[in-house]
PDB file of C-alpha atoms in Angstrom:
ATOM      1  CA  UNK J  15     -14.552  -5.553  21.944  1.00 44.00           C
ATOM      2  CA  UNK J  16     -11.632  -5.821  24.789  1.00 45.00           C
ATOM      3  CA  UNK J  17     -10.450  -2.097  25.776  1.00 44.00           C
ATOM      4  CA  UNK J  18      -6.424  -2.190  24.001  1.00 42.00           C
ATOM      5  CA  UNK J  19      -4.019  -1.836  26.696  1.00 43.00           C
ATOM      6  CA  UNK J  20      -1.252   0.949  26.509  1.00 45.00           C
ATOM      7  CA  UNK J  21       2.289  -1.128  26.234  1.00 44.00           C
ATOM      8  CA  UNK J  22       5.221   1.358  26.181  1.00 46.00           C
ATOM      9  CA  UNK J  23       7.345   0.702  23.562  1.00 47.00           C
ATOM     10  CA  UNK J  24      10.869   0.594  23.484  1.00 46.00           C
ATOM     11  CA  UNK J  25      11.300   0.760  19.542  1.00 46.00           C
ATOM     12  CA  UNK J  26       9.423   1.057  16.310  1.00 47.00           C
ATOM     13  CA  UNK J  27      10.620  -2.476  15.830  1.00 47.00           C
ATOM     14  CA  UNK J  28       8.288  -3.271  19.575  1.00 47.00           C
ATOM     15  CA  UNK J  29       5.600  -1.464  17.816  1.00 47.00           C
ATOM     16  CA  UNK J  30       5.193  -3.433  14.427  1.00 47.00           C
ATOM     17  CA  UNK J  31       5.371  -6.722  16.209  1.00 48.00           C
ATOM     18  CA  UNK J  32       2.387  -5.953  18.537  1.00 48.00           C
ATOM     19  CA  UNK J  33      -0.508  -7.278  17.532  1.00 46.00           C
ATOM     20  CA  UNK J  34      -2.566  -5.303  19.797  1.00 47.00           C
ATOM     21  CA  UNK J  35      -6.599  -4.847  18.933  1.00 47.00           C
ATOM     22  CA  UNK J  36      -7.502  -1.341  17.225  1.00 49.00           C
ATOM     23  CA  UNK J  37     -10.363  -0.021  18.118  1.00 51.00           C
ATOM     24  CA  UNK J  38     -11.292   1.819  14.793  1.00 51.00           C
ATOM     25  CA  UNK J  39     -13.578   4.576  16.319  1.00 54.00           C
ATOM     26  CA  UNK J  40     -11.185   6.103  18.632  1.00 54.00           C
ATOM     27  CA  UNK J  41      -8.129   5.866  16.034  1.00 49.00           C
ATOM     28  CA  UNK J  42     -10.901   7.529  13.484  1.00 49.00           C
ATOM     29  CA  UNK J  43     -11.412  10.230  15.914  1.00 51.00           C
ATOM     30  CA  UNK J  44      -7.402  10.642  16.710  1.00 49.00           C
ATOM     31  CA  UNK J  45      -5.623  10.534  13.337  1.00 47.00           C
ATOM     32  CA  UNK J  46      -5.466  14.162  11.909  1.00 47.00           C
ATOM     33  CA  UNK J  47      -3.924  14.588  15.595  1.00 48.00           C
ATOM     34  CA  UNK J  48      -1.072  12.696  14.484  1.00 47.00           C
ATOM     35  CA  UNK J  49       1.992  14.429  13.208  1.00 48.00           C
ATOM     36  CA  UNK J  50       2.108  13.382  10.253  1.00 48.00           C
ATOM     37  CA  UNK J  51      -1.479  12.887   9.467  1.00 45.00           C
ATOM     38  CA  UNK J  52      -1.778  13.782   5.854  1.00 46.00           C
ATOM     39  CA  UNK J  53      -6.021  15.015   5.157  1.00 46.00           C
ATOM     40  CA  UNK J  54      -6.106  13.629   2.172  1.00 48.00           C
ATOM     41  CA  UNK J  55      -5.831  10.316   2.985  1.00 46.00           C
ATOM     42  CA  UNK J  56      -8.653   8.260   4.381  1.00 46.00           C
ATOM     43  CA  UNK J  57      -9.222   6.206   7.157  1.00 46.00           C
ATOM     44  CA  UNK J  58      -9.091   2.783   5.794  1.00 49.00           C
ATOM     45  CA  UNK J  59     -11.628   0.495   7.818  1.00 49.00           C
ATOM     46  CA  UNK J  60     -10.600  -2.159   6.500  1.00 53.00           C
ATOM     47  CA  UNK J  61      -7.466  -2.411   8.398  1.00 50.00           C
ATOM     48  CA  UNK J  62      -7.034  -4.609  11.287  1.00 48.00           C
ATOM     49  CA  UNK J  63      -4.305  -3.558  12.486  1.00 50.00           C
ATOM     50  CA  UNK J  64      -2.443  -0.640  12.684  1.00 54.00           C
ATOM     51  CA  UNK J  65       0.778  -0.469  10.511  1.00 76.00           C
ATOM     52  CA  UNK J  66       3.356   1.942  11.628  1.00 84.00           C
ATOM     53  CA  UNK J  67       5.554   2.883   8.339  1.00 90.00           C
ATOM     54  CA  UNK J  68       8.724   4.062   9.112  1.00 93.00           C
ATOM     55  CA  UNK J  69       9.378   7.521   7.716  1.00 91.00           C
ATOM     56  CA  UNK J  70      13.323   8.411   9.278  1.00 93.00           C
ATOM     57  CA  UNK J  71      16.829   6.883   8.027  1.00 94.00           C
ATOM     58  CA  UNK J  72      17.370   5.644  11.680  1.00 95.00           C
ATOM     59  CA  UNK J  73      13.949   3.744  11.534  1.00 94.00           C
ATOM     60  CA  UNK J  74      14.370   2.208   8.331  1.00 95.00           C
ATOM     61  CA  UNK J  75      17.586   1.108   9.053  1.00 95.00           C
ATOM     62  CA  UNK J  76      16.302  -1.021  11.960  1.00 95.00           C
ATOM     63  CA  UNK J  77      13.015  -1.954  10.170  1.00 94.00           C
ATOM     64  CA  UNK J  78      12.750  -5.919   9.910  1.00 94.00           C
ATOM     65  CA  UNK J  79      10.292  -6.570   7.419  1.00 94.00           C
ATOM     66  CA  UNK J  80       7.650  -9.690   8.896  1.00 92.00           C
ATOM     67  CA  UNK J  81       6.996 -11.080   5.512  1.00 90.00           C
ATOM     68  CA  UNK J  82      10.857 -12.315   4.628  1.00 92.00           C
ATOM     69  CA  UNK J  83      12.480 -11.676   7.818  1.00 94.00           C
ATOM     70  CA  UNK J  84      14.973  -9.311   6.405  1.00 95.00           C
ATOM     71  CA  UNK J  85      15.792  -5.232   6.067  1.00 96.00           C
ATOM     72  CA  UNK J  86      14.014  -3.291   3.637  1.00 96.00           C
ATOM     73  CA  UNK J  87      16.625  -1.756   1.034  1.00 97.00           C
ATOM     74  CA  UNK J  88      16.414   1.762   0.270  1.00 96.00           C
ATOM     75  CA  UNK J  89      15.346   1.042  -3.377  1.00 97.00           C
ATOM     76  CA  UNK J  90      12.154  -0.936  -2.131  1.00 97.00           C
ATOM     77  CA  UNK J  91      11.236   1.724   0.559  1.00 97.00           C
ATOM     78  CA  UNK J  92      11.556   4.445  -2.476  1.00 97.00           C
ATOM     79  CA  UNK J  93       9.039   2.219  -4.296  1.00 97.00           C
ATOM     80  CA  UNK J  94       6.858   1.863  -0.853  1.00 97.00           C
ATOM     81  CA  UNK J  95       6.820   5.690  -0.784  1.00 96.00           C
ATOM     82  CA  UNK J  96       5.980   5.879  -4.189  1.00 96.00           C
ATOM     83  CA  UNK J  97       3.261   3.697  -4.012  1.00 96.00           C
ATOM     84  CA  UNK J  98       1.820   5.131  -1.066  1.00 94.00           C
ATOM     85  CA  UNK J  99       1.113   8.023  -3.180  1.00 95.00           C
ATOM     86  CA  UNK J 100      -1.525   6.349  -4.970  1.00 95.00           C
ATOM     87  CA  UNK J 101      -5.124   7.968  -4.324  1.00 93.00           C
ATOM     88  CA  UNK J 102      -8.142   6.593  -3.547  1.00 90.00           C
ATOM     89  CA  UNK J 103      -9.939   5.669  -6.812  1.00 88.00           C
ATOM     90  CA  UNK J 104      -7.272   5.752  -8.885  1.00 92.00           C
ATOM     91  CA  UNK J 105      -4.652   2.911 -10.174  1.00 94.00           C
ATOM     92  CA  UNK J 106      -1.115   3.196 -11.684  1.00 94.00           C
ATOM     93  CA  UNK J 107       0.923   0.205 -13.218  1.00 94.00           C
ATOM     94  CA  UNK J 108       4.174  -1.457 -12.636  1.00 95.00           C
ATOM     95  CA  UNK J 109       5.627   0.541 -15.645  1.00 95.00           C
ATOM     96  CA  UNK J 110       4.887   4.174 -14.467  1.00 95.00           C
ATOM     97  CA  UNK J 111       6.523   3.548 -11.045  1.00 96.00           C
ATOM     98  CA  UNK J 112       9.194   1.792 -12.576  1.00 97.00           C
ATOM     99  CA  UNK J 113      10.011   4.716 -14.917  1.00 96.00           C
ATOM    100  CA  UNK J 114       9.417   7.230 -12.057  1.00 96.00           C
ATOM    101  CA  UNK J 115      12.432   5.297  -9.955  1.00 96.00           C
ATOM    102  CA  UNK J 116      14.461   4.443 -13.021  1.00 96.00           C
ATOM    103  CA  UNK J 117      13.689   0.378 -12.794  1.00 97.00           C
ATOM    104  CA  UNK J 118      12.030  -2.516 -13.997  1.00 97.00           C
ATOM    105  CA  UNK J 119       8.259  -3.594 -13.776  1.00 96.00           C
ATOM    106  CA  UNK J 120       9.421  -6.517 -12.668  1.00 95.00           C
ATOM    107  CA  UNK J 121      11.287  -5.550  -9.948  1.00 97.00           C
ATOM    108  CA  UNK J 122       8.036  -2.953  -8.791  1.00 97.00           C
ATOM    109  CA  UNK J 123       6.548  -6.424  -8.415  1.00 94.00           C
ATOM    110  CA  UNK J 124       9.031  -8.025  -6.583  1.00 94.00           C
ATOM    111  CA  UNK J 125       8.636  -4.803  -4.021  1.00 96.00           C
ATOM    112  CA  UNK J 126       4.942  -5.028  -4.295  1.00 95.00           C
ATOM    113  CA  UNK J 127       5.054  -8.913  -3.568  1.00 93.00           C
ATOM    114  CA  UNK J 128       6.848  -8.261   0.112  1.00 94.00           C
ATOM    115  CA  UNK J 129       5.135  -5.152   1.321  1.00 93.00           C
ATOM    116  CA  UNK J 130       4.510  -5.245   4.751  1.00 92.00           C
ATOM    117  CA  UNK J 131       2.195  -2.183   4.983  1.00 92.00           C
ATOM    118  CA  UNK J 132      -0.775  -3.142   3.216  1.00 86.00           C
ATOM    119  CA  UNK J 133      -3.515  -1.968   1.947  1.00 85.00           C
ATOM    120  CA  UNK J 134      -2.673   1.039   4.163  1.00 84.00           C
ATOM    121  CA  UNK J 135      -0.357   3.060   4.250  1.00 90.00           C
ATOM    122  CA  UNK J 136       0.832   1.580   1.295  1.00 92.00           C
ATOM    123  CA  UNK J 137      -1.672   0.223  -1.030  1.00 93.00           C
ATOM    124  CA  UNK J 138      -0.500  -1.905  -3.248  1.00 93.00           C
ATOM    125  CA  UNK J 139      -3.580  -3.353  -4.592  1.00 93.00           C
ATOM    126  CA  UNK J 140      -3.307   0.000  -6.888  1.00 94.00           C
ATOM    127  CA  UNK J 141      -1.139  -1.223  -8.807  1.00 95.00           C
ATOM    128  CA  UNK J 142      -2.123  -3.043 -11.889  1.00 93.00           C
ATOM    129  CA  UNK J 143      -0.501  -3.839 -15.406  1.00 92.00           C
ATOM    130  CA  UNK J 144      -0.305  -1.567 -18.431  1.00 90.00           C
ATOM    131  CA  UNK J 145      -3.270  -3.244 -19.879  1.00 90.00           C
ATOM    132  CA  UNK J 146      -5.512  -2.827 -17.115  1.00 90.00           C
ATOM    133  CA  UNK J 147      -4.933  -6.611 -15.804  1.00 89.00           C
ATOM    134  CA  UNK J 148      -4.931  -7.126 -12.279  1.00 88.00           C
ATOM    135  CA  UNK J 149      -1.300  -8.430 -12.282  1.00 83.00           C
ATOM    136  CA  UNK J 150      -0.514 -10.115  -8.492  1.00 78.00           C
ATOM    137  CA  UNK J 151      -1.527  -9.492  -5.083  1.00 82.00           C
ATOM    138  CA  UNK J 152       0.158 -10.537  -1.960  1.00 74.00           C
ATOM    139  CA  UNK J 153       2.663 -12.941  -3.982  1.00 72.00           C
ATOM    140  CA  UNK J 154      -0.426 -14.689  -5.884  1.00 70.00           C
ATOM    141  CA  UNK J 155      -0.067 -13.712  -9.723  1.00 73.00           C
ATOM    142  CA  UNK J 156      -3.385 -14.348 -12.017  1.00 69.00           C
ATOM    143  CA  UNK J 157      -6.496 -15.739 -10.787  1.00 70.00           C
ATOM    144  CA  UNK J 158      -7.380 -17.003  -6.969  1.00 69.00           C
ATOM    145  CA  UNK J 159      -8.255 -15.929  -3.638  1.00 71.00           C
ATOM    146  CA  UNK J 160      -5.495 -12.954  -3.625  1.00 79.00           C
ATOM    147  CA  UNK J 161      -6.909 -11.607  -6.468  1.00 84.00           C
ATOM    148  CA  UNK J 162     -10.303 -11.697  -5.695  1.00 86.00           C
ATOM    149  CA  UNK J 163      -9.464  -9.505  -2.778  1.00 88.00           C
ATOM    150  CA  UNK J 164      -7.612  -7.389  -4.724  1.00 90.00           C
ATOM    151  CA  UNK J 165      -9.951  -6.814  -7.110  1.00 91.00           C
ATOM    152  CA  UNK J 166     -12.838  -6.521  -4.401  1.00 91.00           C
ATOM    153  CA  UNK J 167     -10.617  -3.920  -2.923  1.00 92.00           C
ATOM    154  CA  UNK J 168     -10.487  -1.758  -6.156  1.00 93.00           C
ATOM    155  CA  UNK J 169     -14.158  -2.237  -6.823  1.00 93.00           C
ATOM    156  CA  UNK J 170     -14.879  -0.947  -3.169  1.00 93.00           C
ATOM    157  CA  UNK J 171     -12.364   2.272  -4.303  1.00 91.00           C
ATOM    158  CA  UNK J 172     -14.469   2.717  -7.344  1.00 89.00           C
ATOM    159  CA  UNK J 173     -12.657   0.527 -10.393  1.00 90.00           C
ATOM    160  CA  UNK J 174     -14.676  -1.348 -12.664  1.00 90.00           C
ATOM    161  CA  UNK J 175     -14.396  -4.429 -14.448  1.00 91.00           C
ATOM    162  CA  UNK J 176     -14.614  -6.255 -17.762  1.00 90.00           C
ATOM    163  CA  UNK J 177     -16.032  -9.715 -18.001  1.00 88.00           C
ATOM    164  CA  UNK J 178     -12.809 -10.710 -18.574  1.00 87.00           C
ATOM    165  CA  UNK J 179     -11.131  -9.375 -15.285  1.00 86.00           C
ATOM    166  CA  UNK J 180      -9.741  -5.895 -16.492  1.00 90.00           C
ATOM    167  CA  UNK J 181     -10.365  -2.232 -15.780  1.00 91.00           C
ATOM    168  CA  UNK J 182     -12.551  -0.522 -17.646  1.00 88.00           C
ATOM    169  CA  UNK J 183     -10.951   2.452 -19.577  1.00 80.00           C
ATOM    170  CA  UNK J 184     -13.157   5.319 -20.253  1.00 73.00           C
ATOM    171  CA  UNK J 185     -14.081   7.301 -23.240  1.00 72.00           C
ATOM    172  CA  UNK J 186     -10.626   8.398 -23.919  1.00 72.00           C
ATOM    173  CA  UNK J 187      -9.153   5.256 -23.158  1.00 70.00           C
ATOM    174  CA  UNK J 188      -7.633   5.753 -20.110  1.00 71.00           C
ATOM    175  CA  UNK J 189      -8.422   3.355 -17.232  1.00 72.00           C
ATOM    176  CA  UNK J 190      -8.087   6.202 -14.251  1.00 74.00           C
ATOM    177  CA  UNK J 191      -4.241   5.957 -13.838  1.00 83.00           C
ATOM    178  CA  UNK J 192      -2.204   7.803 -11.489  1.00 85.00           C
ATOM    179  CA  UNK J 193       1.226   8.723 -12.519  1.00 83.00           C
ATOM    180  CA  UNK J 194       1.974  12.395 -11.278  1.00 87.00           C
ATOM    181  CA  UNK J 195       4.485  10.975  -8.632  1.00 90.00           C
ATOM    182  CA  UNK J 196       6.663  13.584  -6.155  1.00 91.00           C
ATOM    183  CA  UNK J 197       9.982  12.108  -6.726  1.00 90.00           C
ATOM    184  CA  UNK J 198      11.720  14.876  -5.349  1.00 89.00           C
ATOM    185  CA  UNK J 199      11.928  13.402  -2.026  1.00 79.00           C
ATOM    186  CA  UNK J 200      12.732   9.465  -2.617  1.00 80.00           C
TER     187      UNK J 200
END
């Protein structure tokens, strides 16, 4: 693997657009170093490249979003920070985070359909429908290559499956969903 280069950068904006390689064992070996490195939240190797989320008012409000070319509104970063919440090995559906910020489903969807920051630090592929259906992934809804990889992504985190394509509950019913959200600072 090349040796990544050290580019100063003059914004967070010059940071998300570099496309620079990550070389996973020394960012392993640096993130709790990080200021806001939080413990309980793996390193994901399946990232290939690192996504800087912006956390500040002044760095969201400059924040260009790559997938539609446009400013993230503060209702869809709420919903980013919500869903970054999400543990490892757990799920939560579009109606939990929708109640939790006072919305729709539909429009946790439309927030999930344009995030820029996954699977990490936000991973979307957590969230699933009510029923335990997949829902979408990366603006694919239903069956195809996006949800294959979602799905692939939850198996790898622990889910399991149906024959027909939903989460298994377990003896109680319940298919491992997360829904103790910190709303307190959104």
């Amino acid at each position: 693997m090349a040796k990544a280069k050290t580019i100063p950068a003059k914004s967070l904006q010059a940071i998300q657009e570099s496309k620079a390689p990550v070389n996973k064992k020394a960012a392993r070996s640096r993130v709790g170093k990080l200021p806001d490195a939080r413990a309980d939240v793996p390193f994901d190797d399946d990232v290939a490249e690192l996504k800087i989320y912006p956390r500040t008012v002044e760095d969201r409000a400059v924040y260009i979003n790559p997938k539609t070319n446009r400013k993230l509104t503060e209702f869809q970063f709420k919903v980013l920070d919500l869903c970054a919440q999400i543990p490892k090995g757990k799920v939560t559906t579009y109606k939990k985070m929708a109640d939790a910020v006072n919305s729709s489903p539909r429009a946790i969807g439309g927030v999930m359909r344009i995030n820029p920051f996954c699977p990490q630090p936000v991973p979307c592929h957590r969230v699933v429908a009510s029923d335990g259906f997949l829902g979408g992934f990366n603006g694919q809804w239903g069956a195809g290559g996006n949800m294959r990889n979602k799905r692939a992504k939850l198996e790898k985190e622990g889910c399991k499956f149906n024959a027909d394509g939903f989460i298994v509950a377990d003896k109680s019913g319940d298919f491992n969903v997360f829904g103790d959200f910190d709303t307190s600072k959104l």
